[in-house]
Amino acid sequence: MAIVGSRTVVADDPGYRRRAADTLRLMHRWGYAPTVSALADDLLGGAVDERLLLRSIGPSDSFRCIGEFVCLRGWEHLVDPSRQRILLNGLRNPEARGIALEYARDLASLCPFVEAIALTGSVASGGYRPGDDVDFDLFVRTGTKYICYLAATLVGLKYSWRYRSTDLDSLHRTPVLPKITCINVVWPTDQTRPFVRQDAALAFELRRCEPLIGWARFRKVLDDNPWIRGYFPQTYDKVAVDRVDRARGAWAGFLSWMGRRPGLLRATETACRRVGWVLYHLTQAFRERDPRAREHMAFLRRVKYPYEVFQD
């Protein structure tokens, strides 16, 4: 028995083992095995002391601890790639974060309808490796989802051109130019008050979000969705400030003017959806030539549903 904070916990508490197994299933679904420390921090039901967690899950028929990594039995094949990712992340993550900050600044200065830009994916979680793209979730004004999506796509072309010699793997490769940045989800305000989906997988996605711009907006999303506490209460312990200042670019004034004219805004949103749809499906058609990429895209459509860009 030990004291953690103000709580007394039992080292072999079977609840820890159940929570660890459920959390690992989420992580394995995304293709990685965490370190024991990362599992303790991101545990469903709240963070726990690493040493207590380790005592609770091992030795066990359900878990494998391999060095500092842990996985469910049958998923040992994820450990070596995960170890390699962490090693490469230490070398390349600063460069990827530099791209993320510059991209967030560019997008925010272009499009005033983007209220929060959150870094996510491998760069945010500490598993970045060369060949990955830099992933973002966007929180935007209601009625501007496709204006923001198209703006984000166009801003991304700057980085595709700058890093045009980058060789991406088949899961991230796109025609003509490499896809350096990736918009995972665009959430208009009306879709977050509250979320229609209220499950562990969505709570895990929000847990992994690292706001670069719009921290107060992201915090409001959390406050509007108290159900997240039932899965990852530690998400509410985040204390942060915006990492990037929101400048006002040349196009921002025009878009702000348009935003005060509902009819014009709706027409522009419709046009941007059509252009975005064409660009999105051209990219998807190119990547579907590769079976691994096709399987990966199908997986992403399932886990994002109903929030994947064109699932509305």
XYZ file of C-alpha atoms in Angstrom:
312
model
C 0.000 0.000 0.000
C 1.259 3.518 -0.795
C 0.193 7.151 -0.617
C -0.142 8.978 -3.947
C -1.246 12.572 -3.478
C -4.086 12.346 -0.973
C -5.144 8.837 -2.009
C -4.156 5.494 -0.587
C -3.721 2.922 -3.329
C -2.961 -0.766 -3.298
C -0.006 -1.736 -5.485
C -1.706 -4.803 -6.922
C -5.072 -3.092 -7.419
C -6.777 -5.105 -10.216
C -8.365 -1.849 -11.389
C -4.917 -0.692 -12.475
C -4.498 -3.793 -14.602
C -7.873 -3.312 -16.274
C -7.208 0.357 -16.943
C -3.746 -0.441 -18.273
C -5.129 -3.080 -20.637
C -7.815 -0.722 -21.958
C -5.282 2.080 -22.467
C -2.856 -0.210 -24.258
C -5.608 -1.316 -26.634
C -6.098 2.323 -27.615
C -2.364 2.822 -28.129
C -1.859 -0.442 -30.013
C -4.714 0.566 -32.302
C -2.539 3.511 -33.316
C 0.406 1.195 -33.901
C 2.717 1.742 -30.946
C 3.727 0.408 -27.558
C 4.422 3.032 -24.870
C 7.054 3.204 -22.194
C 5.816 2.381 -18.698
C 6.219 6.071 -17.839
C 4.059 7.172 -20.784
C 1.406 4.594 -19.930
C 1.309 5.803 -16.320
C 0.850 9.423 -17.478
C -1.820 8.608 -20.076
C -3.680 5.915 -18.156
C -7.444 5.759 -18.589
C -9.046 6.921 -15.370
C -6.170 9.233 -14.469
C -2.392 9.268 -14.178
C -0.753 7.024 -11.577
C 2.680 6.539 -10.096
C 4.884 4.621 -12.529
C 6.275 2.275 -9.879
C 2.827 1.334 -8.604
C 1.610 0.692 -12.119
C 4.602 -1.511 -12.860
C 3.973 -3.585 -9.738
C 0.319 -3.971 -10.685
C 0.809 -5.212 -14.236
C 3.731 -7.539 -13.758
C 4.346 -10.354 -13.664
C 1.149 -11.123 -15.573
C -0.162 -13.339 -18.340
C -1.702 -10.272 -20.005
C 1.240 -7.862 -20.184
C 4.803 -7.893 -21.464
C 7.397 -5.493 -20.092
C 10.376 -5.330 -22.476
C 12.990 -2.951 -21.161
C 11.235 0.323 -20.448
C 8.361 -0.550 -22.815
C 5.097 -2.318 -22.079
C 2.514 -3.977 -24.316
C -0.254 -6.529 -24.222
C 0.798 -10.083 -24.978
C 0.583 -10.715 -28.685
C 1.651 -7.138 -29.505
C 5.359 -7.520 -28.831
C 6.102 -6.700 -32.482
C 5.291 -3.045 -31.711
C 8.114 -2.627 -29.209
C 11.123 -2.422 -31.525
C 9.503 0.102 -33.913
C 8.346 2.152 -30.917
C 11.846 2.161 -29.443
C 13.242 3.269 -32.798
C 10.657 6.019 -33.041
C 11.633 7.433 -29.655
C 15.324 7.409 -30.583
C 14.659 9.201 -33.877
C 12.232 11.579 -32.185
C 15.035 12.832 -29.964
C 16.996 13.805 -33.067
C 14.250 15.169 -35.330
C 11.434 16.422 -33.106
C 12.882 19.950 -32.655
C 12.904 20.441 -36.426
C 9.321 19.158 -36.723
C 8.179 21.440 -33.904
C 9.815 24.367 -35.664
C 7.744 23.552 -38.752
C 4.622 23.244 -36.590
C 5.088 26.650 -34.968
C 5.786 28.402 -38.255
C 2.835 26.690 -39.936
C 0.488 27.660 -37.077
C 1.648 31.275 -37.324
C 1.103 31.329 -41.090
C -2.368 29.784 -40.910
C -3.553 31.987 -38.046
C -2.360 35.143 -39.796
C -4.155 34.132 -43.002
C -7.490 32.894 -41.649
C -9.192 34.621 -38.695
C -11.860 31.890 -38.575
C -9.306 29.423 -37.172
C -9.778 29.775 -33.415
C -7.322 27.127 -32.181
C -4.543 25.111 -33.777
C -3.465 22.014 -31.861
C -0.409 19.930 -32.630
C -1.163 16.215 -32.463
C 0.098 12.918 -33.858
C 3.673 11.688 -33.520
C 5.246 15.132 -33.028
C 3.041 15.866 -30.012
C 3.308 12.351 -28.536
C 7.088 12.047 -28.880
C 7.221 9.369 -31.556
C 8.180 11.446 -34.608
C 10.448 9.945 -37.230
C 11.619 11.082 -40.678
C 8.873 10.330 -43.177
C 6.015 11.280 -40.839
C 3.941 14.370 -41.513
C 3.219 17.033 -38.893
C -0.394 16.620 -37.728
C -2.860 19.262 -36.563
C -6.419 19.453 -35.261
C -8.241 22.723 -35.982
C -11.053 24.330 -33.988
C -12.874 26.869 -36.146
C -15.827 29.226 -36.278
C -19.150 27.594 -37.123
C -19.938 27.826 -40.818
C -16.297 28.121 -41.938
C -15.071 24.515 -41.838
C -14.173 24.292 -45.528
C -12.799 27.816 -45.799
C -10.417 26.880 -42.979
C -9.647 23.458 -44.464
C -8.774 24.939 -47.869
C -6.717 27.713 -46.248
C -4.827 25.103 -44.209
C -4.211 23.033 -47.331
C -2.890 26.024 -49.291
C -0.605 27.092 -46.439
C 0.715 23.534 -46.348
C 1.928 23.890 -49.956
C 4.603 26.313 -48.737
C 6.131 23.539 -46.649
C 5.661 20.921 -49.333
C 7.687 23.106 -51.683
C 10.343 23.937 -49.114
C 10.835 20.256 -48.282
C 10.104 18.948 -51.769
C 13.103 16.603 -51.684
C 11.779 14.816 -48.578
C 11.153 11.124 -49.170
C 7.979 10.052 -47.369
C 6.880 6.482 -46.832
C 3.873 5.040 -48.683
C 1.490 5.930 -45.858
C 2.202 9.656 -46.253
C 3.277 10.026 -49.883
C 1.239 12.308 -52.157
C 1.551 13.238 -55.836
C 3.979 15.932 -57.083
C 4.931 17.370 -53.678
C 5.381 15.640 -50.299
C 2.698 16.213 -47.682
C 4.689 17.746 -44.835
C 1.705 18.996 -42.822
C -1.609 17.196 -42.315
C -4.973 18.401 -41.007
C -6.455 15.492 -39.089
C -9.776 17.045 -38.078
C -11.517 20.412 -38.475
C -14.024 20.980 -35.677
C -16.497 23.879 -35.989
C -17.720 25.255 -32.691
C -21.209 23.793 -33.075
C -19.733 20.262 -33.320
C -17.949 20.603 -29.978
C -20.818 21.826 -27.751
C -20.743 18.982 -26.900
C -19.277 16.313 -29.166
C -21.796 13.800 -30.501
C -19.224 11.064 -29.971
C -18.313 10.612 -26.329
C -15.946 7.650 -26.133
C -12.444 6.758 -25.008
C -10.954 7.060 -28.503
C -12.096 10.663 -28.941
C -11.051 11.519 -25.397
C -7.616 10.055 -26.221
C -7.331 12.249 -29.328
C -8.091 15.347 -27.249
C -5.677 14.152 -24.578
C -2.910 14.146 -27.201
C -3.722 17.649 -28.476
C -1.117 20.332 -27.764
C -2.574 23.778 -28.551
C -0.117 26.148 -30.235
C -2.646 28.935 -30.776
C -6.006 29.341 -29.059
C -5.336 27.699 -25.711
C -8.385 29.436 -24.187
C -10.555 28.129 -27.051
C -9.264 24.595 -26.525
C -9.891 24.853 -22.796
C -13.483 25.879 -23.557
C -13.854 22.694 -25.631
C -12.755 20.663 -22.612
C -15.128 22.540 -20.309
C -18.025 21.965 -22.727
C -17.327 18.219 -22.611
C -17.077 17.139 -18.956
C -17.530 13.498 -20.045
C -13.807 13.547 -20.958
C -13.047 13.477 -17.217
C -14.503 9.987 -17.060
C -11.771 8.769 -19.403
C -8.744 11.048 -18.997
C -9.208 13.478 -16.082
C -5.508 14.397 -16.328
C -6.323 16.254 -19.557
C -7.776 19.032 -17.394
C -4.495 19.422 -15.514
C -2.853 21.002 -18.550
C -1.692 24.556 -17.988
C -0.484 26.298 -21.107
C -0.164 29.563 -22.965
C -0.256 30.209 -26.688
C 3.101 29.310 -28.239
C 2.566 31.543 -31.269
C 1.328 35.119 -31.525
C -1.623 35.659 -33.846
C -0.552 38.235 -36.428
C -2.959 39.799 -38.929
C -2.006 39.036 -42.508
C -3.093 40.739 -45.717
C -5.991 38.334 -46.328
C -7.225 38.353 -42.737
C -8.947 41.729 -43.095
C -10.793 40.612 -46.208
C -11.928 37.349 -44.613
C -13.064 39.208 -41.487
C -15.090 41.549 -43.694
C -16.609 38.557 -45.477
C -17.408 36.944 -42.128
C -19.771 39.823 -41.332
C -21.829 39.061 -44.453
C -23.666 35.765 -43.877
C -24.767 35.248 -47.476
C -21.294 35.799 -48.883
C -19.795 33.607 -46.171
C -22.161 30.723 -47.007
C -21.411 31.010 -50.720
C -17.669 31.016 -50.077
C -17.960 28.048 -47.732
C -19.827 26.087 -50.419
C -17.213 26.938 -53.057
C -14.336 26.012 -50.733
C -15.986 22.683 -49.964
C -16.110 21.839 -53.651
C -12.480 22.788 -54.273
C -11.359 21.004 -51.123
C -13.318 17.885 -52.083
C -11.506 17.691 -55.428
C -8.057 18.135 -53.843
C -8.818 15.623 -51.094
C -10.043 12.921 -53.455
C -7.174 13.415 -55.901
C -4.769 12.764 -53.043
C -6.773 9.780 -51.817
C -6.931 8.277 -55.318
C -3.153 8.496 -55.653
C -2.491 6.854 -52.295
C -5.010 4.064 -52.798
C -2.604 2.464 -55.261
C -0.670 1.220 -52.258
C -2.426 -1.492 -50.160
C -0.846 -0.299 -46.890
C -1.873 3.279 -47.543
C -5.390 2.150 -48.516
C -5.740 0.183 -45.283
C -4.384 3.110 -43.262
C -6.841 5.562 -44.839
C -9.742 3.224 -44.112
C -8.581 3.009 -40.489
C -8.439 6.812 -40.204
C -11.928 7.178 -41.630
C -13.230 4.757 -38.982
C -11.508 6.341 -35.996
C -12.405 9.901 -37.019
C -16.062 9.199 -37.810
C -18.167 11.360 -38.015
C -15.541 14.118 -37.941
C -13.317 13.221 -40.871
C -13.280 16.216 -43.201
C -15.893 15.109 -45.748
C -18.005 12.780 -43.607
C -20.685 15.420 -43.174
